[in-house]
Coordinates of C-alpha atoms and ligand atoms in Angstrom, one line a residue:
X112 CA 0.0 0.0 0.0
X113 CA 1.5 3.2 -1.1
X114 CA 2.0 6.2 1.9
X115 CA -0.7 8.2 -0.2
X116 CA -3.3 5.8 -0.1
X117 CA -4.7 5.4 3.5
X118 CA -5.6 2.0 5.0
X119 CA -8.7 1.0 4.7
X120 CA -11.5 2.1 8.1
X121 CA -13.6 -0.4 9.8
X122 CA -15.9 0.3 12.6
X123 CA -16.3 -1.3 15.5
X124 CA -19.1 -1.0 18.0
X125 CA -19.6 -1.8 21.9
X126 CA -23.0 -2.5 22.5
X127 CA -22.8 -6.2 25.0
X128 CA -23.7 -4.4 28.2
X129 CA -26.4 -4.7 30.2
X130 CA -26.1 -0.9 31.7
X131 CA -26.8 -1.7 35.6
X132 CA -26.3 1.9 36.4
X133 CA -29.5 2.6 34.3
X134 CA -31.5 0.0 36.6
X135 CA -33.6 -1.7 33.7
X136 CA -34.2 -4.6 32.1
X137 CA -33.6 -3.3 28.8
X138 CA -29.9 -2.9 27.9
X139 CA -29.0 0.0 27.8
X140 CA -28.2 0.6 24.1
X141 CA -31.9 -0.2 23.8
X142 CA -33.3 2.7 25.8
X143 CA -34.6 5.9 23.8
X144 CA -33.3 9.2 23.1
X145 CA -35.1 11.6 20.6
X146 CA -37.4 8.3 20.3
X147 CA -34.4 5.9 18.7
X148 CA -32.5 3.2 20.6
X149 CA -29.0 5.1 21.3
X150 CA -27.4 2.4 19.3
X151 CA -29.3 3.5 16.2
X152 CA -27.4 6.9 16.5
X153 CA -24.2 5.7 16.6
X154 CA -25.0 3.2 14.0
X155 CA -26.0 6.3 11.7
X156 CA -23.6 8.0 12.3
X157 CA -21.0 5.4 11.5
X158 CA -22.4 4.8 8.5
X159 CA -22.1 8.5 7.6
X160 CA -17.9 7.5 7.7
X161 CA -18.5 5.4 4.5
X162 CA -16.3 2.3 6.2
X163 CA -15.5 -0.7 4.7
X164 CA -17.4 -2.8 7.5
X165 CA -19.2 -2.5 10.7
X166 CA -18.6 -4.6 13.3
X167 CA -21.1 -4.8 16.4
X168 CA -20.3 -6.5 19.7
X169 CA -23.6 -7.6 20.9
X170 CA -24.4 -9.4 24.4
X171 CA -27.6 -8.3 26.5
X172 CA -30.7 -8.4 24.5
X173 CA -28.1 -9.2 21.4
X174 CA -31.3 -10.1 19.1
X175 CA -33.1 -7.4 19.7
X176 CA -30.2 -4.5 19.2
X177 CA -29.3 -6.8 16.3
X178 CA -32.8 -5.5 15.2
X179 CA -32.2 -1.9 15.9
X180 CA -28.5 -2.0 14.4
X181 CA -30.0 -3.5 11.1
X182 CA -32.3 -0.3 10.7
X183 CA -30.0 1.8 10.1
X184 CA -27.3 -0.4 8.5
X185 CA -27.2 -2.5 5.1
X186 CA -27.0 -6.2 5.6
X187 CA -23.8 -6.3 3.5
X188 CA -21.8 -3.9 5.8
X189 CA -22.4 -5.1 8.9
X190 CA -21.1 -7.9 11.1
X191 CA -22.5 -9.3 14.4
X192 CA -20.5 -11.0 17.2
X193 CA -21.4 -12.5 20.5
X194 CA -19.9 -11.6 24.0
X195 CA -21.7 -13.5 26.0
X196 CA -19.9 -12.9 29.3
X197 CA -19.4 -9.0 30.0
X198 CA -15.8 -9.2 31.2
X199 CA -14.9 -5.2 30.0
X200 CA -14.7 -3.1 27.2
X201 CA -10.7 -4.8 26.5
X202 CA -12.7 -8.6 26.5
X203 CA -15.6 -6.7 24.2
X204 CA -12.8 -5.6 21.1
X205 CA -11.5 -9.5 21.7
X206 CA -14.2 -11.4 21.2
X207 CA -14.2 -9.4 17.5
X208 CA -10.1 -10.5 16.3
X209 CA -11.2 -12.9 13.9
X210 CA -13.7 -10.4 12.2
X211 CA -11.0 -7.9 12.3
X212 CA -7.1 -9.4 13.0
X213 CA -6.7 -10.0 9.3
X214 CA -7.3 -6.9 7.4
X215 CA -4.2 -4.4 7.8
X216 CA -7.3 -1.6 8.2
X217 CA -7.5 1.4 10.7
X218 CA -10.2 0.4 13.3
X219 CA -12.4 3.6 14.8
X220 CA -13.6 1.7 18.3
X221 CA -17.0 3.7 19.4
X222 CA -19.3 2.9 22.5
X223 CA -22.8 2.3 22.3
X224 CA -23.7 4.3 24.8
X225 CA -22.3 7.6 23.2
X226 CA -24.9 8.7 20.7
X227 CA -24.3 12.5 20.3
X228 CA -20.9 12.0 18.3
X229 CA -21.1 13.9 15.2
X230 CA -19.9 12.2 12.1
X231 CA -17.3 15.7 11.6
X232 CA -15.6 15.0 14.5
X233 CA -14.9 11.3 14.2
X234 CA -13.5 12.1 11.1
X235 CA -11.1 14.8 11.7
X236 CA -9.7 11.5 14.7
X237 CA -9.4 9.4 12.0
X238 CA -7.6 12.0 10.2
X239 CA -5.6 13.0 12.6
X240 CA -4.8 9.3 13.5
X241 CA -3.4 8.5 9.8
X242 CA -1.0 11.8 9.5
X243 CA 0.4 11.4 12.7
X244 CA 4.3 12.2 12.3
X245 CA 3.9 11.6 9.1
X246 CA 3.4 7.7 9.6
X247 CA -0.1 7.3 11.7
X248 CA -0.3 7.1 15.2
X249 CA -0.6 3.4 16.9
X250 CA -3.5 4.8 18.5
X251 CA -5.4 8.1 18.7
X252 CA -7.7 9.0 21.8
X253 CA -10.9 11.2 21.9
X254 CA -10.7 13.2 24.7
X255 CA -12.6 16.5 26.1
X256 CA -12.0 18.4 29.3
X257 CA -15.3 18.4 31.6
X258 CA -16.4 20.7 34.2
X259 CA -17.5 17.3 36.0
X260 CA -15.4 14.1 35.1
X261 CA -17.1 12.0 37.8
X262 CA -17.3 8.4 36.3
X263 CA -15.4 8.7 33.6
X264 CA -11.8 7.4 32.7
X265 CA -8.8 10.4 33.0
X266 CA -6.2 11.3 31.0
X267 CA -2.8 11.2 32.5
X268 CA -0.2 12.9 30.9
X269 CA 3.6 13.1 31.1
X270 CA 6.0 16.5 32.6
X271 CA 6.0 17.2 28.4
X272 CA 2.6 16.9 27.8
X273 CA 2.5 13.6 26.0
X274 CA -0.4 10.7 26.8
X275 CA 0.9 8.4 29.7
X276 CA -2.5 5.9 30.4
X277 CA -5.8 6.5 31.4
X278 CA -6.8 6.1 35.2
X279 CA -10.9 5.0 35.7
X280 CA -12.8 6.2 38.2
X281 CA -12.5 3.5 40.1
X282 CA -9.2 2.6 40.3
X283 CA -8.0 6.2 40.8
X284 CA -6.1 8.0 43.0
X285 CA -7.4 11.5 44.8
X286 CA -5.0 13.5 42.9
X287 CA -5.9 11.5 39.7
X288 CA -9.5 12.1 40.2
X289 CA -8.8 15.5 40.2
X290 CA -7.6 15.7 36.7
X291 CA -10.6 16.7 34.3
X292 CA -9.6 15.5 30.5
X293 CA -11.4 12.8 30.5
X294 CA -11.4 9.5 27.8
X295 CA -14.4 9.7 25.6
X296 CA -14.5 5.7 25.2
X297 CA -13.5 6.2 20.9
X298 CA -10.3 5.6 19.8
X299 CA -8.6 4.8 16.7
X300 CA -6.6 2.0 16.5
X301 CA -3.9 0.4 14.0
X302 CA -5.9 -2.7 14.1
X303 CA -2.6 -5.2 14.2
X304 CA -0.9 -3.4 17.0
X305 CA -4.2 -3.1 18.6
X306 CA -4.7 -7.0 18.9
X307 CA -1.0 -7.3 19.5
X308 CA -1.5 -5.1 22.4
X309 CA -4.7 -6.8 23.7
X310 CA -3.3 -10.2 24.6
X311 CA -1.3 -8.8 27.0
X312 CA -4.1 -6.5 29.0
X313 CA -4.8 -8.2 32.3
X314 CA -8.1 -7.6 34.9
X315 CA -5.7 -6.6 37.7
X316 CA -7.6 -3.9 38.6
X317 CA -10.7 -2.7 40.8
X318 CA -13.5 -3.9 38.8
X319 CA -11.5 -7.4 37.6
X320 CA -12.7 -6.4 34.2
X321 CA -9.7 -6.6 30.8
X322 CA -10.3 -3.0 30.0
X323 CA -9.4 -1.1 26.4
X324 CA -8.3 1.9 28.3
X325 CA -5.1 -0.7 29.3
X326 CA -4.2 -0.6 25.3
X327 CA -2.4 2.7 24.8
X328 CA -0.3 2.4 27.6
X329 CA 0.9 -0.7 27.4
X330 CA 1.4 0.7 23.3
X331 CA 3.2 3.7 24.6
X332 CA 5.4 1.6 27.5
X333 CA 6.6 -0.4 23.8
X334 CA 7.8 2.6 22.0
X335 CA 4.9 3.2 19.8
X336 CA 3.2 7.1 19.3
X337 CA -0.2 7.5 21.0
X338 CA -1.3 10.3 20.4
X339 CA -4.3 12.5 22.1
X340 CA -7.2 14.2 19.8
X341 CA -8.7 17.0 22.1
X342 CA -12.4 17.8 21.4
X343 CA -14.3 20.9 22.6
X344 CA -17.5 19.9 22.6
X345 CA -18.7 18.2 26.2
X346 CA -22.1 17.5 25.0
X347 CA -21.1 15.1 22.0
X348 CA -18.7 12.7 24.0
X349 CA -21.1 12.5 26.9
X350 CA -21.7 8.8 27.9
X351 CA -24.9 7.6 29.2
X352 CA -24.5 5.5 32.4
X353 CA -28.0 6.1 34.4
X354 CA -31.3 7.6 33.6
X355 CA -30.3 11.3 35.1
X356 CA -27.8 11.6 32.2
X357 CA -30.5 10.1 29.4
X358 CA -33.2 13.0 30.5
X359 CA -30.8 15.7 30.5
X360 CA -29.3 14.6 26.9
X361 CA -33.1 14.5 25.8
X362 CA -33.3 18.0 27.4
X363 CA -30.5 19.7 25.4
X364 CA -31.1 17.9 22.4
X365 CA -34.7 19.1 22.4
X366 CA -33.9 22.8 23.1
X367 CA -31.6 22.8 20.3
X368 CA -34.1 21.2 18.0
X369 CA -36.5 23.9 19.0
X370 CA -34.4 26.8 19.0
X371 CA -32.8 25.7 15.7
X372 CA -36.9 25.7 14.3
X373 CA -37.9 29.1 15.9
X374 CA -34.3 31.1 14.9
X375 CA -33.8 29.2 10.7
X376 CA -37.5 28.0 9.7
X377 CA -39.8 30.7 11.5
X378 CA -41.5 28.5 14.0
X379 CA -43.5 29.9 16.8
X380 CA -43.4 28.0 20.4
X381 CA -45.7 29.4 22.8
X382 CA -43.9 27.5 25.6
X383 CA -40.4 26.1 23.8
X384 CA -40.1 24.6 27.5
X385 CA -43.0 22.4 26.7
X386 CA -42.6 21.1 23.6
X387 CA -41.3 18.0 22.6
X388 CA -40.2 17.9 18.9
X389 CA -37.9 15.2 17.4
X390 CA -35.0 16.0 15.9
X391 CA -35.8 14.8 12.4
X392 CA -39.0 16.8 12.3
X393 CA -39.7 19.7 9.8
X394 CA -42.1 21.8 10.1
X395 CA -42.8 25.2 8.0
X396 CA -42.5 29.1 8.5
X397 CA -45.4 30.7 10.7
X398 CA -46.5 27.2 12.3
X399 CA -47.6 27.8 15.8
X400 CA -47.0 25.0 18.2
X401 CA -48.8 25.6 21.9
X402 CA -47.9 23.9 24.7
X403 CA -47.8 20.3 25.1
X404 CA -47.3 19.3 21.7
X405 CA -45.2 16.0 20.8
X406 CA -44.1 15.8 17.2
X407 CA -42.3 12.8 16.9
X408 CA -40.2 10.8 13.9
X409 CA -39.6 12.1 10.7
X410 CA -43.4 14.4 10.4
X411 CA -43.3 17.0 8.1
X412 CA -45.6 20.1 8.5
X413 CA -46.0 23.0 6.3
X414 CA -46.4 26.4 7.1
X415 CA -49.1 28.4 8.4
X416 CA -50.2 26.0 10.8
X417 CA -51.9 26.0 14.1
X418 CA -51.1 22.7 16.4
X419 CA -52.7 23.1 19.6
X420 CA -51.8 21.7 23.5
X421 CA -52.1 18.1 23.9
X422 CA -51.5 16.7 20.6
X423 CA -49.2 13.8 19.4
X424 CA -48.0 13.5 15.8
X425 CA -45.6 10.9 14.9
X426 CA -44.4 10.1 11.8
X427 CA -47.2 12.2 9.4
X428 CA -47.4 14.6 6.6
X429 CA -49.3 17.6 7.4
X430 CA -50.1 20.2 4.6
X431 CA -49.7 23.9 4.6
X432 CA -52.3 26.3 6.5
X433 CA -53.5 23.1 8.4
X434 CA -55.4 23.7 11.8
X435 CA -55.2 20.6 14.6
X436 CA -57.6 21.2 17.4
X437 CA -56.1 20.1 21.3
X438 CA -55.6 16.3 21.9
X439 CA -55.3 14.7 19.0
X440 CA -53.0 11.6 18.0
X441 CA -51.9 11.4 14.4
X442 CA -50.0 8.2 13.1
X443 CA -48.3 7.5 10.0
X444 CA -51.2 9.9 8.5
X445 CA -51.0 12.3 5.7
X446 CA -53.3 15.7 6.1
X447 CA -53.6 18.1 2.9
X448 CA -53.6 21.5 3.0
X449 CA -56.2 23.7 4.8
X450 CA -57.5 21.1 6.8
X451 CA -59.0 21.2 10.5
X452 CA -58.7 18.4 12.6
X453 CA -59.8 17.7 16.2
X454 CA -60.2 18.6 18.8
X455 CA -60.1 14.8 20.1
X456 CA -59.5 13.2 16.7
X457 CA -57.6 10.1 16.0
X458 CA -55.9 9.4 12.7
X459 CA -53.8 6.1 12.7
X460 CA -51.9 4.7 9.6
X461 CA -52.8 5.1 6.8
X462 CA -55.5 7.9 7.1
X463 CA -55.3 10.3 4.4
X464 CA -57.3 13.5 5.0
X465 CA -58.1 15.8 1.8
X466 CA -57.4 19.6 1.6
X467 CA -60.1 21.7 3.4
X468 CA -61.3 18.9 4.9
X469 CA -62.6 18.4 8.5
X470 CA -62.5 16.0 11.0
X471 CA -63.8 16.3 14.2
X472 CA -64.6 15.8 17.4
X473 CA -64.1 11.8 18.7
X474 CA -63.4 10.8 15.0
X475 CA -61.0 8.0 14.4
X476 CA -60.3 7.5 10.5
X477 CA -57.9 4.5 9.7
X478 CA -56.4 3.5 6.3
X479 CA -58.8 5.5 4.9
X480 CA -59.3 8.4 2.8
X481 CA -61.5 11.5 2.8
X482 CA -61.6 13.7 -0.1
X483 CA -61.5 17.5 -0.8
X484 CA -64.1 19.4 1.5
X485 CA -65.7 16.5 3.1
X486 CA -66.4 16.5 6.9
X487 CA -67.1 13.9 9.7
X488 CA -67.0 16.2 12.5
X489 CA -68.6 13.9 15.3
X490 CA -68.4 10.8 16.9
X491 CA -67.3 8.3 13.8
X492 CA -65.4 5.5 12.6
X493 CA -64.0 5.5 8.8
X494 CA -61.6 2.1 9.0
X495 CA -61.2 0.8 5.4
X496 CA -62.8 3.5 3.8
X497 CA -62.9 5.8 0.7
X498 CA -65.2 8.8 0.4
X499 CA -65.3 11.1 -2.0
X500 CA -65.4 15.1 -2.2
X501 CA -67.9 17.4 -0.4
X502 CA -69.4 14.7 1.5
X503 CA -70.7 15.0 5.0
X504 CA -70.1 11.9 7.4
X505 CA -73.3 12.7 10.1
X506 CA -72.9 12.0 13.7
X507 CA -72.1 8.6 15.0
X508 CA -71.7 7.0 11.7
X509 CA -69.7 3.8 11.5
X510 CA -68.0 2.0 8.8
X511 CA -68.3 -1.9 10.1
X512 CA -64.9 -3.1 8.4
X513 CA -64.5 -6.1 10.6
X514 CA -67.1 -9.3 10.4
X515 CA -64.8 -11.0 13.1
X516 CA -62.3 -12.4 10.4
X517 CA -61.7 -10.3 7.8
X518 CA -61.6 -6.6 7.1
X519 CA -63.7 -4.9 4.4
X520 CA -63.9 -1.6 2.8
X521 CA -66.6 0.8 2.3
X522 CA -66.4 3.3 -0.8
X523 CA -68.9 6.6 -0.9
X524 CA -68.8 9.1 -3.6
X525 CA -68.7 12.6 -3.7
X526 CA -72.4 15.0 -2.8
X527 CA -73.2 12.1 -0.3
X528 CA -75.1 12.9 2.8
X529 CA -74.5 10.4 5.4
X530 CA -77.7 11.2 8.2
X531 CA -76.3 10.9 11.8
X532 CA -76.1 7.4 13.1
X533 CA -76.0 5.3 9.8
X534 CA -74.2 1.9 9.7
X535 CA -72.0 1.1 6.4
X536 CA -71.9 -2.9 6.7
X537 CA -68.8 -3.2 4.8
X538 CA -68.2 -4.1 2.0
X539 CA -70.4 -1.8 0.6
X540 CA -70.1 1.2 -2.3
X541 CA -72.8 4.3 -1.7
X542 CA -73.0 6.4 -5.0
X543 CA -72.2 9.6 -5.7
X544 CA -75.3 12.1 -4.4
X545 CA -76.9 9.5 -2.0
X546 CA -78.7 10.6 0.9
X547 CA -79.1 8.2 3.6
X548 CA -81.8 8.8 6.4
X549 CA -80.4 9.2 10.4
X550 CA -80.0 5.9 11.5
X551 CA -80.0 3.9 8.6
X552 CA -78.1 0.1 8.4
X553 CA -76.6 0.2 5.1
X554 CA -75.6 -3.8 3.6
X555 CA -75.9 -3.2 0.3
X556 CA -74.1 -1.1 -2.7
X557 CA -76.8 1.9 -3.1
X558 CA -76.6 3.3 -6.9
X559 CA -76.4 6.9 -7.2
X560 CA -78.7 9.6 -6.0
X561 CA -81.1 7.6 -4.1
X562 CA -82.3 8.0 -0.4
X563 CA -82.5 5.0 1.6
X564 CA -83.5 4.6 5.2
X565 CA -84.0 1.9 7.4
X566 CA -82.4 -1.2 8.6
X567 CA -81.6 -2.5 6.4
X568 CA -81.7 0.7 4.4
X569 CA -84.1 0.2 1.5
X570 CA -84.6 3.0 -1.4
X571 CA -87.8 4.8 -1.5
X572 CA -86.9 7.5 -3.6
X573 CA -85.0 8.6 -6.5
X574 CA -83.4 12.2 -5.5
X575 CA -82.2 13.3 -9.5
X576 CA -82.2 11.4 -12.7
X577 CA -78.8 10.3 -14.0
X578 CA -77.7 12.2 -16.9
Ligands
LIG159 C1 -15.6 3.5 29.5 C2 -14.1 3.7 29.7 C3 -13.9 5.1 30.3 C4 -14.5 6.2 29.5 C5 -16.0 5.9 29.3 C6 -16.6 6.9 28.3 C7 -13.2 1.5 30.0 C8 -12.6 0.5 30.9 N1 -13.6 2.6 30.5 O1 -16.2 3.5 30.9 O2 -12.4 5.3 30.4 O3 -14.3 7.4 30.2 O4 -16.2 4.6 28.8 O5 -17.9 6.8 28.2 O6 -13.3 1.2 28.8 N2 -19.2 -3.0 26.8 C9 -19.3 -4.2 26.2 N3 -18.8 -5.3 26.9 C10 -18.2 -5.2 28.1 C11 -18.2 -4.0 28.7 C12 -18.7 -2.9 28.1 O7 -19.8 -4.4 25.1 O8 -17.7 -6.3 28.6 C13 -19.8 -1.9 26.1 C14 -21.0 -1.3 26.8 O9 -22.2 -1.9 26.4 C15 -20.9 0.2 26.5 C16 -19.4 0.4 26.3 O10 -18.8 -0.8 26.1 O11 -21.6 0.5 25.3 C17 -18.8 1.2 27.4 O12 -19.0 0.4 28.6 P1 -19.3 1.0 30.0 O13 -19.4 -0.1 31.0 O14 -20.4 2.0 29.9 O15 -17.9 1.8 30.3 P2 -17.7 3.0 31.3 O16 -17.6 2.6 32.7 O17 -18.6 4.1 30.9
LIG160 CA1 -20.3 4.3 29.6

């Protein structure tokens, strides 16, 4: 391989532990922040690197971060391997030599438990790693200096400066604790001198565990260069270890989502305090968001719109100029422009709601759609469902999709008037410009323009001729 032409970068990711500092039964990689496993941030963001391969060190709940890993990586760049006994972060890189010893690569190590690491930042270690004196660095250490460095590993250094080892927490002295560079957990690693190194890391130490920290000085006591790449950004190397430190990443993350929407896309928050907008949202210029709002997953929303307190929307596309009433919950829905929705509406997946429509009050519409100008503004159920444009759903009307096996649609044209209380025994097609009397039981397909009432509705009157 030529000087110019750097090795090639593989990834490798600790994610075995259980986490007992976070008191769960759900490792910890598993738990949420900005509504995604933590792994699935440092998995995108890995990917962002463009590596050769990713390796993941799996453990506690292995099948289940396996899950979360595979939704943000492809199949064919990622590699899974088992530490089934959680004997420290040294053991964890290990158990991976045969996925990695072979390849003369540069190896980034990152921790599961770190998610905030930007993609910039690894890179400029990684860089930093390969020019090192002009030959690359055996190993290259994240570090940052904290205000607080309680739990975390520190960085001694030597009279000139240079790295000498990193002390834990546990195992280190009063005047060591004092020190506050601390080790972010990432490093980059020559991968042969890494696993070189590795076999002769031992658990002497106050947790008995064969930790990675041991690596670069045992490198540095053989002569090679370690070298130290100092961040300035506490908030992107912060680990999290217990629930405390997950909330109060949520709660930065969150105000820089929000202020980032009110000060470059002209968002208004009543109560920015109260808001809880994911970081992959958009939403347009002039939207108002009250209190209490929850806007969750990758929902777009236009401008102009009002979103009032007590509503969820997760996942959804929501027009321009769209106004949703207080207490709703919107799901993998699509609204068009110049709708109004709620208050106390419910739109799960699939609902599509047409432009300058309504739906209102205790309405639940599912995989459904509603077209241009047509309302159901009280008490209804459209499941399975397609109506047409400048319709009007009456009170209490139901669409009865489900026979107790199998689930059935219900089509309605455009001019229908739906009287309050009518059944829609599905499947069933109403014509364009029916009229159907309050509490009819509709079972069969009623051709256009007719009134029917009753149960079961029966046509006793043609309203218009077809032309
Ligand atoms: C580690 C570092 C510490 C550093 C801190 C930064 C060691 C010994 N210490 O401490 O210097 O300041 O990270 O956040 O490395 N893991 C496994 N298998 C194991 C043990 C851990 O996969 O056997 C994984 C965990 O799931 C986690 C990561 O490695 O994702 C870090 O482990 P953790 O126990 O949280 O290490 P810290 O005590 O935080
Ligand atoms: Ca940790």
């Amino acid at each position: 391989m030529s000087q110019f032409e750097p090795k090639p970068l593989n990834i490798l990711i600790l994610a075995a532990g259980l986490g007992t500092r976070m008191k769960s039964n759900l490792a910890k990689v598993l738990h949420r922040l900005d509504g995604r496993p933590l792994i699935n941030h440092v998995c995108r963001t890995a990917a962002a690197l463009a590596p050769e391969k990713v390796c993941v060190v799996i453990g506690h709940q292995g099948e289940d971060v396996q899950l979360a890993v595979r939704e943000e990586l492809d199949d064919s760049l990622v590699q899974f391997v088992w530490q089934n006994e959680q004997l420290g972060t040294g053991h964890a890189v290990n158990v991976a030599r045969g996925l990695l010893e072979s390849q003369d690569s540069t190896l980034l190590v990152l921790s599961g438990d770190v998610p905030m690491i930007r993609a910039e930042t690894l890179a400029a270690l990684v860089q930093q790693h390969r020019a090192h004196r002009g030959r690359g660095a055996a190993c290259t250490i994240l570090t940052v200096k904290l205000d607080d460095p309680a739990g975390y590993g520190r960085i001694v250094r030597d009279e000139l400066g240079q790295f000498e080892s990193i002390v834990e927490q546990k195992d280190a002295t009063d005047e060591e604790k004092s020190i506050r560079e601390i080790n972010s957990g990432i490093y980059c690693f020559d991968t042969t001198k890494l696993f070189e190194t590795l076999s002769h890391v031992k658990n002497h130490n106050a947790q008995g565990e064969y930790y990675l920290t041991d690596v670069p000085s045992l490198m540095r006591q053989t002569g090679e260069d370690v070298s130290i790449y100092r961040h300035d950004d506490p908030f992107e190397i912060e680990g999290i270890n217990n629930r405390a430190q997950l909330a109060e990443m949520e709660r930065v993350l969150r105000r820089r989502t929000i202020t980032r929407l009110m000060l470059d896309y002209g968002v208004t928050f009543i109560d920015p305090k109260n808001a809880y907008i994911s970081q992959r949202a958009t939403i347009g210029r002039d939207t108002v968001i009250h209190p209490n709002v929850s806007i969750e997953g990758e929902t777009v929303i236009g401008d102009g719109c009002t979103i009032r307190s007590g509503t969820r929307i997760s996942n959804s596309k929501i027009g321009h100029g769209v106004e949703i009433l207080d207490n709703c919950v919107i799901t993998d829905a699509e609204v068009s422009g110049g709708a109004r929705i709620g208050p106390f509406a419910h739109l799960r997946p699939a609902a599509q709601i047409g432009e300058n429509a309504h739906v209102g009050n205790f309405v639940e519409v599912k995989k459904s759609r509603i077209g241009r100008n047509s309302k159901a503004n009280h008490l209804t159920y459209i499941g399975d469902a397609t109506i047409g444009e400048n319709t009007n759903i009456g009170a209490g009307t139901i669409t009865c999709n489900y026979d107790g096996k199998n689930k059935h649609r219900t089509e309605i044209g455009d001019n229908v008037k739906i009287g309050s209380d009518t059944m829609l025994v599905a499947p069933v097609k109403v014509g364009d410009g029916v009229v159907s009397g309050a509490g009819s039981v509709i079972t069969k397909d009623v051709p256009p323009n007719k009134l029917v009432v009753g149960a079961p509705a029966r046509a006793i009157r043609t309203l218009k001729s077809e032309d």
